[in-house]
Tab-separated table of C-alpha atoms in Angstrom:
chain	number	residue	atom	x	y	z
X	22	MET	CA	-8.596	-11.707	0.230
X	23	THR	CA	-10.955	-9.769	2.018
X	24	ARG	CA	-11.995	-6.239	0.733
X	25	LEU	CA	-11.333	-3.238	2.615
X	26	SER	CA	-14.385	-1.953	5.525
X	27	LEU	CA	-15.621	1.019	4.472
X	28	GLN	CA	-14.346	3.317	7.686
X	29	ALA	CA	-15.592	7.059	5.961
X	30	ALA	CA	-16.679	8.932	2.642
X	31	LEU	CA	-15.508	11.328	2.441
X	32	PHE	CA	-17.149	14.156	0.079
X	33	ASP	CA	-15.852	17.030	-2.348
X	34	MET	CA	-18.624	20.299	-2.400
X	35	ASP	CA	-18.411	22.315	-4.473
X	36	GLY	CA	-20.389	20.320	-8.333
X	37	THR	CA	-19.840	17.332	-6.170
X	38	LEU	CA	-22.901	17.795	-3.537
X	39	VAL	CA	-24.163	20.828	-4.783
X	40	ASP	CA	-24.064	22.649	-7.749
X	41	THR	CA	-22.463	25.242	-7.326
X	42	GLU	CA	-19.744	24.344	-9.678
X	43	ARG	CA	-21.946	26.778	-12.520
X	44	LEU	CA	-22.247	29.584	-9.787
X	45	TRP	CA	-18.115	29.082	-9.628
X	46	TRP	CA	-18.127	29.436	-13.115
X	47	GLU	CA	-20.700	32.899	-13.396
X	48	ALA	CA	-18.508	33.977	-10.929
X	49	VAL	CA	-15.011	34.022	-12.044
X	50	GLU	CA	-16.205	35.327	-15.587
X	51	ARG	CA	-18.303	38.210	-13.447
X	52	VAL	CA	-14.530	39.019	-12.339
X	53	ALA	CA	-12.260	38.192	-15.072
X	54	GLY	CA	-15.125	40.673	-17.416
X	55	ARG	CA	-15.171	37.966	-20.548
X	56	GLN	CA	-16.982	34.836	-21.044
X	57	LEU	CA	-14.726	31.627	-20.403
X	58	THR	CA	-13.859	29.035	-22.664
X	59	GLU	CA	-12.695	26.005	-22.035
X	60	ALA	CA	-8.305	26.814	-22.145
X	61	ASP	CA	-9.457	28.117	-19.015
X	62	ARG	CA	-11.281	25.032	-16.515
X	63	PRO	CA	-7.702	24.063	-15.070
X	64	GLU	CA	-7.083	27.042	-13.773
X	65	VAL	CA	-10.930	27.874	-12.937
X	66	LEU	CA	-12.403	24.419	-12.011
X	67	GLY	CA	-11.301	22.439	-8.348
X	68	ARG	CA	-8.874	25.779	-7.641
X	69	PRO	CA	-8.969	27.556	-4.667
X	70	VAL	CA	-9.686	31.379	-4.707
X	71	GLU	CA	-6.207	32.797	-4.533
X	72	HIS	CA	-4.988	30.712	-7.351
X	73	THR	CA	-8.087	31.691	-9.164
X	74	ALA	CA	-6.425	34.929	-8.225
X	75	HIS	CA	-2.995	34.919	-9.399
X	76	TRP	CA	-4.300	33.209	-12.747
X	77	LEU	CA	-6.641	36.131	-13.374
X	78	ALA	CA	-3.811	39.338	-12.497
X	79	ALA	CA	-1.070	37.216	-14.712
X	80	GLY	CA	-3.586	38.041	-17.213
X	81	THR	CA	-4.965	41.655	-15.902
X	82	GLY	CA	-2.265	43.360	-14.213
X	83	ARG	CA	-5.179	43.920	-11.468
X	84	PRO	CA	-4.283	43.296	-7.741
X	85	ALA	CA	-4.994	39.171	-6.698
X	86	ALA	CA	-5.465	40.299	-4.077
X	87	GLY	CA	-8.591	42.663	-4.716
X	88	LEU	CA	-9.564	39.600	-7.515
X	89	ALA	CA	-9.914	37.559	-4.672
X	90	GLU	CA	-11.543	39.593	-2.657
X	91	ALA	CA	-14.554	40.095	-5.157
X	92	LEU	CA	-14.639	36.519	-5.747
X	93	HIS	CA	-15.804	35.429	-2.928
X	94	ARG	CA	-17.924	38.251	-3.050
X	95	GLU	CA	-19.837	37.581	-6.500
X	96	PHE	CA	-19.665	33.548	-5.173
X	97	ALA	CA	-20.938	34.268	-2.136
X	98	ASP	CA	-24.033	35.669	-2.940
X	99	ARG	CA	-24.639	34.024	-5.531
X	100	VAL	CA	-24.865	30.523	-2.932
X	101	ARG	CA	-27.180	33.090	-0.683
X	102	ALA	CA	-29.861	33.550	-3.509
X	103	GLY	CA	-30.118	29.457	-3.815
X	104	ILE	CA	-27.940	26.137	-4.158
X	105	VAL	CA	-29.407	22.967	-4.844
X	106	PRO	CA	-28.229	19.575	-4.061
X	107	ARG	CA	-27.421	17.419	-6.969
X	108	PRO	CA	-29.946	14.529	-7.249
X	109	GLY	CA	-29.177	11.711	-4.904
X	110	ALA	CA	-26.692	13.875	-2.383
X	111	LEU	CA	-29.297	13.741	0.776
X	112	ALA	CA	-30.419	10.218	-0.121
X	113	LEU	CA	-26.727	9.027	0.484
X	114	LEU	CA	-25.640	11.369	2.949
X	115	ASP	CA	-28.797	9.580	5.329
X	116	ALA	CA	-27.929	6.322	4.148
X	117	LEU	CA	-24.066	6.396	5.458
X	118	ALA	CA	-25.560	7.991	8.699
X	119	ARG	CA	-27.805	5.442	8.955
X	120	GLU	CA	-25.578	2.972	8.560
X	121	ARG	CA	-23.423	5.019	10.665
X	122	VAL	CA	-20.312	5.277	8.608
X	123	PRO	CA	-18.050	8.498	9.284
X	124	THR	CA	-18.352	11.487	6.553
X	125	ALA	CA	-15.717	14.111	5.759
X	126	LEU	CA	-16.117	17.654	3.974
X	127	VAL	CA	-13.834	18.399	2.525
X	128	THR	CA	-13.056	21.951	0.006
X	129	ALA	CA	-11.016	24.145	-1.242
X	130	SER	CA	-13.620	27.309	-0.302
X	131	PRO	CA	-13.039	29.493	1.975
X	132	ARG	CA	-14.579	28.085	5.718
X	133	ALA	CA	-17.108	31.385	4.380
X	134	VAL	CA	-18.230	29.284	2.110
X	135	ALA	CA	-18.273	26.495	3.220
X	136	ASP	CA	-20.094	27.575	6.871
X	137	LEU	CA	-22.995	29.162	3.588
X	138	VAL	CA	-23.143	25.239	2.420
X	139	LEU	CA	-23.145	23.379	5.531
X	140	ASP	CA	-26.104	25.501	6.362
X	141	ALA	CA	-28.501	24.970	3.854
X	142	LEU	CA	-27.375	20.701	3.500
X	143	GLY	CA	-26.888	20.983	7.699
X	144	ALA	CA	-23.404	21.186	9.566
X	145	SER	CA	-25.057	18.073	11.239
X	146	ARG	CA	-24.421	15.687	8.499
X	147	PHE	CA	-20.574	15.774	8.360
X	148	ALA	CA	-18.660	14.870	10.788
X	149	VAL	CA	-15.348	17.392	9.841
X	150	THR	CA	-15.280	19.261	8.239
X	151	VAL	CA	-11.408	20.941	5.918
X	152	THR	CA	-11.119	23.725	4.174
X	153	ALA	CA	-9.033	25.279	2.450
X	154	ASP	CA	-8.575	27.167	5.308
X	155	ASP	CA	-7.024	24.403	7.039
X	156	THR	CA	-3.749	23.220	5.953
X	157	GLU	CA	-1.094	25.081	4.343
X	158	HIS	CA	-1.505	22.988	1.336
X	159	THR	CA	-5.237	22.690	-0.850
X	160	LYS	CA	-6.495	20.444	-3.621
X	161	PRO	CA	-3.964	19.074	-5.957
X	162	ALA	CA	-2.264	18.133	-2.836
X	163	PRO	CA	-2.518	15.723	-0.926
X	164	ASP	CA	-2.990	17.434	2.016
X	165	PRO	CA	-6.846	18.237	2.477
X	166	TYR	CA	-7.799	14.495	2.277
X	167	LEU	CA	-4.781	13.433	4.813
X	168	ALA	CA	-6.132	15.857	7.116
X	169	ALA	CA	-9.981	15.153	6.843
X	170	CYS	CA	-8.507	11.102	7.816
X	171	ARG	CA	-6.599	12.315	10.485
X	172	ALA	CA	-9.619	13.772	12.023
X	173	LEU	CA	-11.858	11.092	10.979
X	174	GLY	CA	-8.611	8.354	13.143
X	175	VAL	CA	-9.188	6.270	9.743
X	176	ASP	CA	-7.124	5.075	7.206
X	177	PRO	CA	-7.419	6.488	3.587
X	178	THR	CA	-7.354	2.980	1.882
X	179	ALA	CA	-10.891	2.093	3.700
X	180	CYS	CA	-11.716	5.782	2.626
X	181	VAL	CA	-13.707	6.408	-0.438
X	182	ALA	CA	-13.892	9.803	-2.161
X	183	VAL	CA	-16.878	11.717	-3.782
X	184	GLU	CA	-15.387	14.222	-6.693
X	185	ASP	CA	-16.569	16.178	-9.574
X	186	THR	CA	-13.309	17.520	-10.879
X	187	GLU	CA	-9.269	16.017	-11.891
X	188	THR	CA	-7.835	18.691	-9.537
X	189	GLY	CA	-9.795	17.052	-6.493
X	190	VAL	CA	-9.445	13.740	-7.629
X	191	ALA	CA	-5.507	14.068	-7.744
X	192	SER	CA	-6.116	15.190	-4.472
X	193	ALA	CA	-8.162	12.321	-3.122
X	194	GLU	CA	-5.692	9.388	-4.931
X	195	ALA	CA	-2.755	11.413	-3.955
X	196	ALA	CA	-4.329	10.067	0.355
X	197	GLY	CA	-4.416	6.950	-0.446
X	198	CYS	CA	-8.035	7.550	-1.167
X	199	ALA	CA	-10.357	5.374	-3.443
X	200	VAL	CA	-12.535	7.243	-5.986
X	201	LEU	CA	-15.693	7.601	-6.964
X	202	ALA	CA	-16.169	10.418	-9.327
X	203	VAL	CA	-18.607	12.034	-10.672
X	204	PRO	CA	-17.970	15.019	-12.941
X	205	SER	CA	-19.991	18.229	-12.473
X	206	LEU	CA	-18.701	20.543	-15.450
X	207	ALA	CA	-15.199	18.289	-16.978
X	208	PRO	CA	-14.809	14.693	-18.273
X	209	ILE	CA	-12.790	12.327	-15.760
X	210	ALA	CA	-11.192	9.852	-17.349
X	211	PRO	CA	-12.162	6.652	-15.263
X	212	ALA	CA	-8.298	4.787	-13.667
X	213	PRO	CA	-7.065	2.399	-11.170
X	214	GLY	CA	-8.960	2.812	-7.425
X	215	ARG	CA	-10.790	5.046	-9.581
X	216	THR	CA	-15.215	5.019	-10.719
X	217	VAL	CA	-17.043	7.248	-12.929
X	218	VAL	CA	-20.616	7.568	-12.980
X	219	ALA	CA	-22.994	10.553	-13.617
X	220	GLY	CA	-24.082	10.889	-10.561
X	221	LEU	CA	-25.422	10.917	-7.144
X	222	GLU	CA	-28.769	8.938	-7.557
X	223	GLY	CA	-28.391	5.099	-7.364
X	224	VAL	CA	-25.338	5.753	-4.899
X	225	THR	CA	-25.234	3.314	-1.892
X	226	PRO	CA	-23.165	3.240	0.426
X	227	GLU	CA	-22.591	-0.831	-0.851
X	228	ARG	CA	-21.469	0.813	-3.971
X	229	LEU	CA	-19.251	2.814	-2.026
X	230	ARG	CA	-17.493	0.084	-0.314
X	231	ALA	CA	-17.509	-2.144	-3.385
X	232	LEU	CA	-14.676	0.704	-4.292
X	233	LEU	CA	-12.407	-0.185	-1.881
X	234	PRO	CA	-9.465	-2.555	-3.090
X	235	ASP	CA	-9.427	-6.886	-1.796
X	236	ARG	CA	-6.254	-7.050	0.677
X	237	LEU	CA	-3.948	-9.894	0.061
X	238	ARG	CA	-1.353	-10.793	2.522
X	239	VAL	CA	1.683	-12.388	1.445
X	240	MET	CA	4.341	-13.317	3.956
X	241	THR	CA	7.384	-14.368	3.860
X	242	TRP	CA	8.647	-17.299	6.447
X	243	ASN	CA	11.827	-19.260	6.402
X	244	LEU	CA	10.874	-22.930	8.225
X	245	TRP	CA	14.690	-23.430	9.950
X	246	TYR	CA	15.065	-27.730	8.547
X	247	GLY	CA	11.392	-27.071	7.898
X	248	GLY	CA	11.505	-26.170	12.030
X	249	THR	CA	12.997	-29.729	12.659
X	250	LYS	CA	15.023	-27.675	15.749
X	251	VAL	CA	11.452	-27.646	17.850
X	252	ARG	CA	9.489	-29.724	19.495
X	253	ASP	CA	5.496	-29.703	18.721
X	254	HIS	CA	7.041	-27.960	14.850
X	255	ARG	CA	3.852	-27.999	12.607
X	256	ALA	CA	1.695	-27.405	14.782
X	257	LYS	CA	3.247	-24.340	15.714
X	258	GLN	CA	3.668	-23.683	12.349
X	259	LEU	CA	0.088	-23.697	11.613
X	260	LYS	CA	-0.923	-22.022	14.930
X	261	ILE	CA	1.142	-19.734	13.711
X	262	LEU	CA	-0.399	-19.057	10.322
X	263	THR	CA	-4.106	-19.632	11.391
X	264	GLU	CA	-2.669	-16.136	13.638
X	265	ALA	CA	-1.876	-14.258	11.369
X	266	GLY	CA	-4.816	-14.910	9.244
X	267	VAL	CA	-2.698	-14.383	5.933
X	268	ASP	CA	-3.394	-15.615	2.272
X	269	VAL	CA	-0.676	-16.232	0.527
X	270	VAL	CA	3.346	-17.455	2.364
X	271	GLY	CA	6.798	-18.366	0.541
X	272	LEU	CA	9.178	-20.826	2.055
X	273	GLN	CA	12.093	-21.404	2.641
X	274	GLU	CA	14.278	-24.888	4.739
X	275	THR	CA	10.892	-27.037	3.417
X	276	TYR	CA	12.771	-29.185	4.459
X	277	GLY	CA	10.960	-31.564	1.995
X	278	ASN	CA	7.880	-31.814	2.669
X	279	ALA	CA	6.824	-29.042	4.407
X	280	ALA	CA	4.640	-27.161	2.492
X	281	GLU	CA	2.640	-29.885	1.480
X	282	GLU	CA	2.013	-30.629	5.009
X	283	LEU	CA	0.907	-27.289	5.875
X	284	ALA	CA	-1.579	-26.967	2.851
X	285	GLU	CA	-3.068	-29.783	3.081
X	286	ALA	CA	-3.155	-29.272	7.523
X	287	LEU	CA	-4.615	-25.787	6.286
X	288	GLY	CA	-7.594	-27.039	3.485
X	289	TRP	CA	-4.248	-24.687	0.917
X	290	TYR	CA	-3.359	-25.516	-2.517
X	291	HIS	CA	0.640	-25.858	-2.321
X	292	HIS	CA	3.996	-25.741	-4.693
X	293	ARG	CA	7.098	-26.860	-4.071
X	294	ALA	CA	10.320	-27.329	-5.727
X	295	GLY	CA	12.963	-29.184	-5.323
X	296	GLU	CA	13.925	-29.549	-1.164
X	297	ASN	CA	13.728	-26.531	0.018
X	298	LEU	CA	11.499	-23.908	-0.995
X	299	GLY	CA	7.466	-23.641	-1.095
X	300	ILE	CA	4.555	-21.924	-2.137
X	301	ILE	CA	1.326	-21.919	-0.038
X	302	SER	CA	-2.068	-20.122	-0.952
X	303	ARG	CA	-6.217	-19.867	-0.261
X	304	HIS	CA	-6.356	-18.534	-3.099
X	305	PRO	CA	-6.094	-21.463	-5.724
X	306	ILE	CA	-2.601	-22.150	-7.591
X	307	THR	CA	-2.466	-22.294	-11.322
X	308	ALA	CA	1.221	-23.030	-13.103
X	309	GLY	CA	4.302	-23.661	-11.340
X	310	LEU	CA	7.231	-20.730	-11.717
X	311	GLY	CA	11.274	-21.816	-12.554
X	312	ASP	CA	13.062	-25.192	-11.989
X	313	PRO	CA	11.352	-27.543	-10.481
X	314	ASP	CA	14.133	-29.184	-9.621
X	315	VAL	CA	15.991	-26.649	-8.007
X	316	GLY	CA	18.839	-26.739	-5.203
X	317	PHE	CA	19.224	-26.327	-1.518
X	318	TYR	CA	19.382	-22.085	-2.358
X	319	GLY	CA	17.133	-21.105	-5.860
X	320	ALA	CA	14.614	-19.889	-6.858
X	321	ALA	CA	10.548	-20.448	-7.626
X	322	GLY	CA	7.346	-19.283	-8.108
X	323	ALA	CA	3.137	-19.878	-8.695
X	324	ARG	CA	1.048	-17.804	-10.392
X	325	ILE	CA	-1.950	-17.931	-8.361
X	326	ARG	CA	-5.823	-16.476	-9.439
X	327	VAL	CA	-7.015	-13.612	-7.038
X	328	ARG	CA	-10.232	-11.999	-7.731
X	329	GLY	CA	-10.914	-10.862	-11.033
X	330	GLY	CA	-6.296	-12.203	-12.270
X	331	GLU	CA	-3.835	-12.933	-11.140
X	332	VAL	CA	-0.474	-12.762	-8.932
X	333	ASP	CA	3.211	-14.145	-9.292
X	334	VAL	CA	4.476	-14.812	-6.649
X	335	TRP	CA	8.209	-16.360	-6.587
X	336	THR	CA	10.337	-17.054	-2.897
X	337	VAL	CA	13.781	-16.816	-3.172
X	338	HIS	CA	17.015	-18.075	-0.368
X	339	LEU	CA	19.783	-17.316	-1.287
X	340	ASP	CA	23.471	-18.300	0.092
X	341	CYS	CA	24.440	-18.019	3.372
X	342	ALA	CA	27.725	-17.250	3.517
X	343	PRO	CA	29.756	-15.866	2.765
X	344	TYR	CA	27.990	-13.421	5.406
X	345	GLY	CA	28.362	-9.991	4.693
X	346	PRO	CA	26.999	-9.241	8.490
X	347	TYR	CA	29.523	-11.239	10.122
X	348	GLU	CA	32.459	-10.256	7.903
X	349	ALA	CA	31.405	-6.319	7.920
X	350	ALA	CA	31.499	-6.821	12.596
X	351	PHE	CA	33.972	-9.783	12.803
X	352	ASP	CA	36.461	-9.277	10.167
X	353	GLY	CA	36.034	-6.150	9.587
X	354	LEU	CA	35.996	-6.212	5.344
X	355	ALA	CA	36.124	-2.943	3.456
X	356	ALA	CA	33.010	-1.471	1.431
X	357	ASP	CA	34.438	-3.155	-2.342
X	358	ALA	CA	35.088	-6.354	-0.300
X	359	LEU	CA	32.222	-6.676	1.373
X	360	THR	CA	30.337	-6.165	-2.310
X	361	ALA	CA	32.819	-8.429	-4.116
X	362	HIS	CA	31.250	-11.103	-1.603
X	363	GLU	CA	27.913	-10.626	-2.656
X	364	GLU	CA	28.450	-11.550	-6.135
X	365	GLY	CA	27.410	-15.396	-5.860
X	366	ARG	CA	23.968	-13.571	-4.483
X	367	LEU	CA	23.891	-11.471	-6.756
X	368	ALA	CA	24.335	-14.075	-9.521
X	369	ARG	CA	21.777	-16.860	-7.820
X	370	LEU	CA	19.436	-13.487	-7.541
X	371	GLU	CA	19.809	-11.928	-11.280
X	372	ASP	CA	18.398	-15.624	-12.775
X	373	ALA	CA	14.995	-15.665	-10.521
X	374	LEU	CA	15.327	-11.758	-12.101
X	375	ARG	CA	15.527	-12.648	-15.610
X	376	ARG	CA	13.533	-16.339	-15.288
X	377	LEU	CA	10.265	-13.705	-13.306
X	378	GLY	CA	10.923	-11.549	-15.952
X	379	GLU	CA	9.709	-13.628	-18.939
X	380	GLY	CA	6.123	-14.047	-17.974
X	381	PRO	CA	3.965	-11.819	-18.864
X	382	ASP	CA	2.573	-8.804	-17.077
X	383	LEU	CA	1.160	-9.350	-13.794
X	384	PRO	CA	1.969	-8.393	-10.885
X	385	VAL	CA	4.444	-9.915	-9.246
X	386	VAL	CA	5.499	-10.231	-5.440
X	387	LEU	CA	9.476	-11.179	-5.041
X	388	VAL	CA	9.645	-12.159	-1.088
X	389	GLY	CA	12.202	-14.490	0.444
X	390	ASP	CA	15.410	-15.162	2.642
X	391	PHE	CA	18.055	-13.444	1.235
X	392	ASN	CA	20.777	-13.810	3.705
X	393	CYS	CA	22.181	-10.388	2.702
X	394	PRO	CA	21.025	-6.299	4.353
X	395	SER	CA	19.846	-3.863	2.248
X	396	HIS	CA	21.375	-1.214	0.964
X	397	LEU	CA	18.175	1.265	1.737
X	398	ASP	CA	19.075	0.036	5.039
X	399	ARG	CA	23.360	0.047	5.652
X	400	PRO	CA	25.500	2.478	4.157
X	401	ASP	CA	27.924	0.993	4.884
X	402	ALA	CA	28.479	-1.191	1.528
X	403	GLY	CA	27.154	-1.553	-1.296
X	404	TRP	CA	25.129	-4.433	-0.541
X	405	PRO	CA	24.458	-5.828	-4.666
X	406	VAL	CA	21.368	-7.631	-3.840
X	407	THR	CA	18.509	-5.743	-3.245
X	408	ARG	CA	19.711	-2.630	-4.881
X	409	ALA	CA	19.769	-5.250	-8.602
X	410	ALA	CA	15.460	-5.934	-6.790
X	411	GLU	CA	15.573	-2.323	-6.926
X	412	GLU	CA	16.735	-1.521	-10.688
X	413	ALA	CA	14.477	-3.818	-12.235
X	414	GLY	CA	11.940	-1.981	-10.612
X	415	PHE	CA	10.955	-4.163	-7.366
X	416	ALA	CA	10.183	-1.925	-4.283
X	417	ASP	CA	10.593	-2.647	-0.887
X	418	SER	CA	7.060	-3.248	1.107
X	419	TYR	CA	8.882	-3.228	4.910
X	420	ARG	CA	10.776	0.492	4.082
X	421	GLU	CA	7.561	1.752	1.527
X	422	ALA	CA	5.620	1.565	5.588
X	423	HIS	CA	8.794	1.943	7.753
X	424	PRO	CA	10.622	4.612	6.148
X	425	ASP	CA	13.397	5.106	8.460
X	426	PRO	CA	15.516	1.944	9.562
X	427	VAL	CA	17.481	3.630	12.208
X	428	ARG	CA	14.063	4.589	13.483
X	429	GLU	CA	11.737	0.359	12.818
X	430	PRO	CA	14.895	-2.124	11.566
X	431	GLY	CA	12.855	-4.495	11.300
X	432	HIS	CA	15.299	-6.577	11.823
X	433	THR	CA	14.599	-10.513	10.647
X	434	TRP	CA	18.426	-12.182	11.485
X	435	SER	CA	18.070	-12.792	15.068
X	436	PRO	CA	14.600	-13.375	17.148
X	437	VAL	CA	17.322	-16.887	18.895
X	438	HIS	CA	20.243	-15.414	18.663
X	439	ALA	CA	21.822	-12.956	20.962
X	440	GLU	CA	25.263	-14.147	20.971
X	441	HIS	CA	27.127	-15.319	17.765
X	442	GLU	CA	26.914	-19.009	17.846
X	443	ASP	CA	31.294	-19.507	18.561
X	444	GLY	CA	30.550	-19.482	22.017
X	445	SER	CA	33.175	-16.689	21.913
X	446	GLY	CA	30.093	-13.603	24.130
X	447	ARG	CA	29.949	-11.819	20.442
X	448	PRO	CA	26.934	-10.004	20.471
X	449	GLU	CA	24.741	-11.559	16.891
X	450	PRO	CA	24.785	-8.861	14.258
X	451	GLN	CA	20.744	-8.476	13.881
X	452	ASP	CA	19.443	-7.320	10.564
X	453	ARG	CA	16.871	-7.566	8.237
X	454	ILE	CA	17.815	-9.634	5.762
X	455	ASP	CA	14.155	-11.183	4.820
X	456	PHE	CA	12.309	-9.293	2.448
X	457	VAL	CA	9.077	-9.081	0.476
X	458	LEU	CA	9.468	-6.868	-2.898
X	459	HIS	CA	6.827	-6.179	-5.373
X	460	ARG	CA	5.787	-4.507	-8.297
X	461	GLY	CA	3.414	-2.917	-8.956
X	462	LEU	CA	0.659	-3.505	-6.284
X	463	ARG	CA	-0.016	-0.662	-3.735
X	464	VAL	CA	1.464	-1.300	0.785
X	465	LEU	CA	-0.874	-1.143	3.005
X	466	ASP	CA	0.894	-2.592	5.701
X	467	SER	CA	3.824	-4.286	6.593
X	468	ARG	CA	5.361	-5.678	10.099
X	469	THR	CA	7.452	-8.259	11.395
X	470	LEU	CA	6.167	-11.542	13.143
X	471	VAL	CA	7.781	-14.131	15.803
X	472	THR	CA	5.117	-14.696	18.293
X	473	GLY	CA	5.877	-16.322	22.255
X	474	GLY	CA	8.141	-17.709	24.358
X	475	ILE	CA	11.624	-17.431	22.772
X	476	ARG	CA	14.907	-18.449	24.992
X	477	PRO	CA	18.177	-17.946	22.866
X	478	TRP	CA	19.983	-20.327	21.098
X	479	PRO	CA	21.123	-23.267	22.209
X	480	ASP	CA	17.978	-24.152	24.427
X	481	VAL	CA	14.993	-24.012	21.062
X	482	GLU	CA	12.906	-27.125	20.927
X	483	ASP	CA	10.858	-25.382	24.069
X	484	ASN	CA	10.368	-22.357	21.733
X	485	ASP	CA	6.954	-20.997	20.631
X	486	TRP	CA	9.064	-20.206	17.479
X	487	PRO	CA	10.185	-23.027	15.373
X	488	SER	CA	11.994	-20.987	13.579
X	489	ASP	CA	15.961	-18.735	13.948
X	490	HIS	CA	13.944	-15.719	10.961
X	491	ALA	CA	10.941	-13.668	11.551
X	492	ALA	CA	8.318	-13.540	9.399
X	493	VAL	CA	7.833	-10.303	7.443
X	494	ILE	CA	4.485	-9.849	6.427
X	495	THR	CA	2.956	-6.884	4.000
X	496	THR	CA	-0.459	-6.584	2.799
X	497	PHE	CA	-1.598	-5.496	0.198
X	498	ALA	CA	-4.144	-3.723	-1.683
X	499	ILE	CA	-5.923	-5.255	-5.555
X	500	THR	CA	-7.709	-2.203	-7.029
X	501	PRO	CA	-9.896	-3.212	-9.708
X	502	ALA	CA	-7.034	-2.740	-12.879
X	503	ALA	CA	-4.199	-4.102	-10.113
X	504	VAL	CA	-4.527	-7.279	-11.825
X	505	PRO	CA	-5.259	-8.929	-15.788
X	506	GLY	CA	-8.472	-8.722	-16.432
X	507	LYS	CA	-11.055	-6.519	-14.722
X	508	PRO	CA	-12.646	-3.899	-15.826
X	509	VAL	CA	-10.877	-0.343	-14.094
X	510	GLY	CA	-14.516	1.515	-14.552
X	511	GLU	CA	-18.141	0.857	-14.137
X	512	GLY	CA	-19.144	3.700	-16.128
X	513	THR	CA	-18.789	7.191	-17.025
């Protein structure tokens, strides 16, 4: 598990870098003709001019366009009279520049106001500026932060946004950024992925890096009789695992000792269940879960200690017959018959879901060879097995990362079977039957993996890829509060 590197720092303007929230508050009071109260904050702070103008118009009957012009004018006059950077703001920007971390200004103010502030701060401090004029929707929608990340060519999950209002925080978090909240006029509560501090004094680039989530890369892999169909299978497996850079692997068809042997060679921890299932991890395994003597088909889990807490990882192998894609493609079975034939797999998965539901409230990753397609991919049948996992609260990480099953099918069966192995010459149905599901984590990326040269069955003994399944690897973000035992924020 490694921490993401800081790709960019994204800054709100008003109230965050410069002390303008009070100037905006005063401008709204002047245009409204009254003193504002605590109840008015949600309509004023962090909102674009147009929003506040329409809010004032609803209460006064005055035209919103005229109110917006007046708000622009009043606020701009106050900005010109002299803005003051918030303590620590310029020092942080200069430190980021020295370390060559790109910065962006992301504001709900219009371009004309942003330019006034940039003249005072120095426009050259920012590689990108996004204002209310640059996106269709502004804060609290994620659009401004997503636009800044696109312009910088960075991943939002590898960026920290610095904000001073709940509206801005909501925008940055919706875009996927970690957030450093520096409240100006209204308090902001700590939350997962969010840290609240009193001010920017003493905040350094290293402090921002520490706010980024850790990465946990989880892989599911059916080893295909332990890999024994391919020459030098153990060495090839080790090469694949090392190059993939994974942290935890749920294994199926371990053929006895594969989990132990792979873990020993890698210097990892392992949990073996029966003759077919295993979990290997570069992080300590604190407990084995489920039936240690599970049969060829079934489920087993392990509790894994990661930085600050624990995550449960379960590996599942469901019955290979009857196989729905064959029955659909070769036998022409209707949807109700296909659904009925899933009863065995469904019962086995429901047993696994019951077992893991008996554990503590921890994040859970459920991986494995389900030997059935997903209801998210194929509308031709109910495919109740994956639906049952979804109803139990599990999300399909690959479909989170790749929502379009037509554009990115993610097939895992089968890289070595282009034709059905009965010799008929019929094309082998290609499907996604291996999954990395999760409950309580955030997906950064998910992909299938097949490497090296591959010859089709039966001439497979010299293949570089020692399996008849593709693997699936999902990278999860482990945020400061994603696992129990770690504090949510670092101060108020």
